[in-house]
Amino acid sequence: AQSVTQLDSQVPVFEEAPVELRCNYSSSVSVYLFWYVQYPNQGLQLLLKYLSGSTLVKGINGFEAEFNKSQTSFHLRKPSVHISDTAEYFCAVTPRTGTASKLTFGTGTRLQVTL
Amino acid sequence: GAGVSQTPSNKVTEKGKYVELRCDPISGHTALYWYRQSLGQGPEFLIYFQGTGAADDSGLPNDRFFAVRPEGSVSTLKIQRTERGDSAVYLCASSFGTANTGELFFGEGSRLTVL
């Protein structure tokens, strides 16, 4: 079984400041890792994913995340946030061996960007 | 339409009633998923269809929940004898193919409130 922990339920930040949203996971098998974003009144959309290769992955809207196997973490970062980044962010994992994207999600982090 | 469509967007019902939630996936997507998101939680997997058949229904909480996808496109999630604990946002997602790469396209969800 897998579990995902997002310790920060809310992160307030000023526009143009950097931000890091933390994600840790637990799994008895190797996993793929994802970040999804949910903007107000919209469905979840994929922000970025780590399948293999370089542990630093880049996603849409200037976000990036780094996979750290020893710390079982996949933190999301952006060097300078915009008001439009205000949304809920979900970290998720799925086992590498499988034929379905049976994602296990964290509880989400609400990023609130203000002027 | 271009995205995953879910109806109704909101459903209020009384305890003990029967409810149907509909999902129209992106055209050509063979895989369809249902997730449930309770207040303050991340989405939880319910069931996965590949074509017309339910390939994995291990997330359905009990036998009051049932889902169908008779023609391999539209899916209906059916909940019998609703309970207050069934109140949540029910999310539908679709993807092309069977790979578990996590690229799911989500609808905006159906918010179910059981009084």
Short mmCIF file of C-alpha atoms in Angstrom, two decimals:
data_model
loop_
_atom_site.label_atom_id
_atom_site.label_comp_id
_atom_site.label_asym_id
_atom_site.label_seq_id
_atom_site.Cartn_x
_atom_site.Cartn_y
_atom_site.Cartn_z
CA ALA A 1 0.00 0.00 0.00
CA GLN A 2 1.04 3.59 -0.52
CA SER A 3 0.49 6.77 1.47
CA VAL A 4 1.24 10.41 0.73
CA THR A 5 1.77 13.14 3.31
CA GLN A 6 1.44 16.83 2.58
CA LEU A 7 2.23 18.44 5.92
CA ASP A 8 1.20 21.97 4.94
CA SER A 9 -2.54 22.34 4.48
CA GLN A 10 -2.18 26.02 3.60
CA VAL A 11 0.76 28.11 2.36
CA PRO A 12 0.33 31.89 2.17
CA VAL A 13 2.92 33.72 0.06
CA PHE A 14 3.38 37.13 -1.51
CA GLU A 15 3.49 37.54 -5.25
CA GLU A 16 6.98 37.14 -6.78
CA ALA A 17 8.24 35.27 -3.72
CA PRO A 18 9.56 31.71 -4.01
CA VAL A 19 7.52 28.80 -2.71
CA GLU A 20 8.04 25.15 -1.81
CA LEU A 21 5.19 22.72 -1.24
CA ARG A 22 6.29 19.60 0.59
CA CYS A 23 5.36 16.03 -0.23
CA ASN A 24 6.57 12.82 1.39
CA TYR A 25 5.43 9.33 0.50
CA SER A 26 5.58 5.81 1.86
CA SER A 27 5.45 2.69 -0.28
CA SER A 28 6.62 -0.93 -0.16
CA VAL A 29 7.09 -0.90 -3.97
CA SER A 30 8.61 1.52 -6.44
CA VAL A 31 6.28 4.30 -7.49
CA TYR A 32 5.76 7.00 -10.06
CA LEU A 33 5.16 10.47 -8.59
CA PHE A 34 2.91 13.31 -9.65
CA TRP A 35 1.72 16.77 -8.77
CA TYR A 36 -1.78 17.81 -9.75
CA VAL A 37 -3.26 21.31 -9.46
CA GLN A 38 -6.87 22.31 -8.99
CA TYR A 39 -7.73 25.91 -9.83
CA PRO A 40 -10.99 27.33 -8.46
CA ASN A 41 -14.04 25.81 -10.17
CA GLN A 42 -11.91 23.59 -12.39
CA GLY A 43 -11.00 19.91 -12.50
CA LEU A 44 -7.63 18.56 -11.39
CA GLN A 45 -4.92 18.85 -14.01
CA LEU A 46 -1.47 17.31 -14.21
CA LEU A 47 1.29 19.75 -13.29
CA LEU A 48 4.29 17.42 -13.62
CA LYS A 49 5.38 13.84 -13.13
CA TYR A 50 8.44 11.76 -12.35
CA LEU A 51 8.68 8.42 -14.13
CA SER A 52 12.44 7.89 -14.50
CA GLY A 53 15.68 9.64 -15.43
CA SER A 54 16.66 13.03 -14.07
CA THR A 55 15.32 13.55 -10.57
CA LEU A 56 14.57 17.21 -11.30
CA VAL A 57 11.43 17.49 -13.39
CA LYS A 58 9.90 20.58 -14.89
CA GLY A 59 6.21 21.12 -15.33
CA ILE A 60 3.80 23.70 -16.61
CA ASN A 61 3.64 27.31 -15.42
CA GLY A 62 7.26 27.39 -14.23
CA PHE A 63 6.91 24.73 -11.54
CA GLU A 64 9.51 22.05 -10.89
CA ALA A 65 9.90 19.18 -8.45
CA GLU A 66 12.78 17.06 -7.25
CA PHE A 67 12.54 13.38 -6.46
CA ASN A 68 14.65 12.33 -3.49
CA LYS A 69 14.57 8.57 -3.08
CA SER A 70 16.51 8.44 0.20
CA GLN A 71 14.15 10.94 1.82
CA THR A 72 11.08 9.61 -0.02
CA SER A 73 10.17 13.17 -0.96
CA PHE A 74 8.92 14.97 -4.05
CA HIS A 75 8.77 18.65 -3.13
CA LEU A 76 7.28 21.17 -5.55
CA ARG A 77 8.97 24.53 -6.09
CA LYS A 78 8.55 27.76 -8.00
CA PRO A 79 11.10 30.60 -7.83
CA SER A 80 8.55 33.39 -8.26
CA VAL A 81 4.81 32.92 -7.85
CA HIS A 82 1.97 34.84 -9.47
CA ILE A 83 -1.52 35.61 -8.26
CA SER A 84 -2.78 33.12 -10.85
CA ASP A 85 -0.94 30.30 -9.04
CA THR A 86 -3.52 30.45 -6.25
CA ALA A 87 -4.95 26.92 -6.23
CA GLU A 88 -4.94 23.60 -4.40
CA TYR A 89 -1.99 21.33 -5.12
CA PHE A 90 -2.08 17.56 -4.70
CA CYS A 91 0.86 15.18 -4.62
CA ALA A 92 0.12 11.62 -5.78
CA VAL A 93 1.83 8.26 -6.38
CA THR A 94 1.03 5.07 -8.24
CA PRO A 95 2.91 1.74 -8.29
CA ARG A 96 5.29 1.27 -11.20
CA THR A 97 3.94 -2.19 -11.83
CA GLY A 98 0.36 -1.89 -12.90
CA THR A 99 -1.91 -1.24 -15.81
CA ALA A 100 -3.96 1.52 -14.28
CA SER A 101 -3.29 4.95 -12.88
CA LYS A 102 -4.61 4.01 -9.46
CA LEU A 103 -3.36 7.17 -7.84
CA THR A 104 -2.97 7.65 -4.10
CA PHE A 105 -3.30 11.34 -3.30
CA GLY A 106 -2.19 13.46 -0.39
CA THR A 107 -4.66 15.73 1.39
CA GLY A 108 -3.62 18.76 -0.63
CA THR A 109 -1.93 22.11 0.02
CA ARG A 110 -3.80 25.32 -0.61
CA LEU A 111 -1.44 27.95 -2.04
CA GLN A 112 -2.71 31.46 -1.45
CA VAL A 113 -0.79 34.16 -3.33
CA THR A 114 -1.39 37.78 -2.34
CA LEU A 115 -0.05 41.16 -3.46
CA GLY B 1 -16.99 18.45 -25.69
CA ALA B 2 -13.28 18.88 -25.28
CA GLY B 3 -13.02 17.78 -21.66
CA VAL B 4 -14.51 15.29 -19.22
CA SER B 5 -18.10 16.21 -18.48
CA GLN B 6 -19.89 15.26 -15.26
CA THR B 7 -23.55 15.67 -14.43
CA PRO B 8 -25.12 16.79 -12.25
CA SER B 9 -22.64 19.28 -10.84
CA ASN B 10 -24.61 19.32 -7.59
CA LYS B 11 -27.01 16.77 -6.14
CA VAL B 12 -28.83 17.05 -2.83
CA THR B 13 -30.73 13.99 -1.70
CA GLU B 14 -32.23 12.48 1.41
CA LYS B 15 -30.82 9.57 3.34
CA GLY B 16 -31.97 6.28 1.89
CA LYS B 17 -32.55 7.54 -1.65
CA TYR B 18 -30.95 6.25 -4.86
CA VAL B 19 -28.53 8.45 -6.82
CA GLU B 20 -26.94 8.26 -10.27
CA LEU B 21 -23.93 10.32 -11.31
CA ARG B 22 -22.91 10.50 -14.95
CA CYS B 23 -19.51 10.88 -16.58
CA ASP B 24 -18.84 11.59 -20.26
CA PRO B 25 -15.10 11.08 -20.91
CA ILE B 26 -12.91 12.63 -23.56
CA SER B 27 -13.67 11.08 -26.93
CA GLY B 28 -11.32 8.21 -27.71
CA HIS B 29 -10.17 7.68 -24.13
CA THR B 30 -10.44 3.99 -23.33
CA ALA B 31 -9.71 4.19 -19.60
CA LEU B 32 -12.17 5.75 -17.15
CA TYR B 33 -11.79 6.25 -13.41
CA TRP B 34 -14.02 7.27 -10.55
CA TYR B 35 -12.58 8.91 -7.45
CA ARG B 36 -14.25 10.31 -4.35
CA GLN B 37 -13.06 13.41 -2.51
CA SER B 38 -14.38 14.00 0.97
CA LEU B 39 -14.04 17.38 2.69
CA GLY B 40 -10.43 18.13 3.56
CA GLN B 41 -9.13 14.97 1.91
CA GLY B 42 -7.46 14.11 -1.35
CA PRO B 43 -9.27 12.09 -4.00
CA GLU B 44 -9.63 8.36 -3.24
CA PHE B 45 -9.78 5.73 -5.96
CA LEU B 46 -13.11 3.93 -6.39
CA ILE B 47 -13.15 2.03 -9.69
CA TYR B 48 -11.38 1.79 -13.05
CA PHE B 49 -12.81 0.76 -16.42
CA GLN B 50 -10.85 -0.33 -19.44
CA GLY B 51 -13.38 -0.29 -22.25
CA THR B 52 -16.70 -1.69 -21.03
CA GLY B 53 -15.41 -3.82 -18.20
CA ALA B 54 -14.55 -2.84 -14.64
CA ALA B 55 -10.89 -3.81 -14.46
CA ASP B 56 -10.48 -2.85 -10.81
CA ASP B 57 -13.33 -2.06 -8.40
CA SER B 58 -11.32 -2.53 -5.22
CA GLY B 59 -11.98 1.04 -4.06
CA LEU B 60 -15.77 0.79 -3.92
CA PRO B 61 -16.59 1.11 -0.21
CA ASN B 62 -19.45 -1.40 -0.10
CA ASP B 63 -22.12 -3.08 -2.21
CA ARG B 64 -24.31 0.02 -2.23
CA PHE B 65 -21.94 1.45 -4.82
CA PHE B 66 -21.98 0.22 -8.40
CA ALA B 67 -20.74 1.63 -11.71
CA VAL B 68 -21.34 0.74 -15.34
CA ARG B 69 -19.94 1.67 -18.70
CA PRO B 70 -22.08 -0.34 -21.14
CA GLU B 71 -20.75 1.02 -24.43
CA GLY B 72 -17.22 1.85 -23.41
CA SER B 73 -17.82 5.59 -23.29
CA VAL B 74 -20.25 7.18 -20.82
CA SER B 75 -20.19 5.80 -17.30
CA THR B 76 -22.73 5.98 -14.50
CA LEU B 77 -21.92 5.66 -10.81
CA LYS B 78 -24.91 4.37 -8.88
CA ILE B 79 -25.37 4.68 -5.13
CA GLN B 80 -28.21 2.85 -3.41
CA ARG B 81 -29.68 3.66 0.02
CA THR B 82 -27.53 6.75 0.39
CA GLU B 83 -26.06 7.57 3.80
CA ARG B 84 -24.84 10.89 5.17
CA GLY B 85 -21.29 9.58 4.99
CA ASP B 86 -21.61 9.33 1.20
CA SER B 87 -21.55 13.14 0.99
CA ALA B 88 -18.50 14.07 -1.08
CA VAL B 89 -17.36 15.26 -4.48
CA TYR B 90 -17.30 12.39 -6.96
CA LEU B 91 -14.63 12.86 -9.61
CA CYS B 92 -14.43 11.17 -12.96
CA ALA B 93 -11.24 10.99 -15.01
CA SER B 94 -10.26 9.48 -18.32
CA SER B 95 -7.06 8.62 -20.12
CA PHE B 96 -5.93 7.16 -23.41
CA GLY B 97 -4.60 3.64 -23.19
CA THR B 98 -3.62 1.44 -20.28
CA ALA B 99 -0.29 2.85 -19.22
CA ASN B 100 -0.11 3.90 -15.58
CA THR B 101 1.74 7.11 -16.32
CA GLY B 102 -0.73 9.12 -14.28
CA GLU B 103 -1.90 11.47 -17.00
CA LEU B 104 -5.52 11.55 -16.07
CA PHE B 105 -7.95 14.18 -17.31
CA PHE B 106 -10.45 15.04 -14.59
CA GLY B 107 -13.91 16.48 -14.76
CA GLU B 108 -15.08 19.18 -12.36
CA GLY B 109 -16.87 16.65 -10.21
CA SER B 110 -20.36 16.00 -8.93
CA ARG B 111 -20.96 17.28 -5.41
CA LEU B 112 -23.31 14.94 -3.54
CA THR B 113 -24.96 16.05 -0.32
CA VAL B 114 -27.00 13.52 1.63
CA LEU B 115 -29.28 15.10 4.21
#
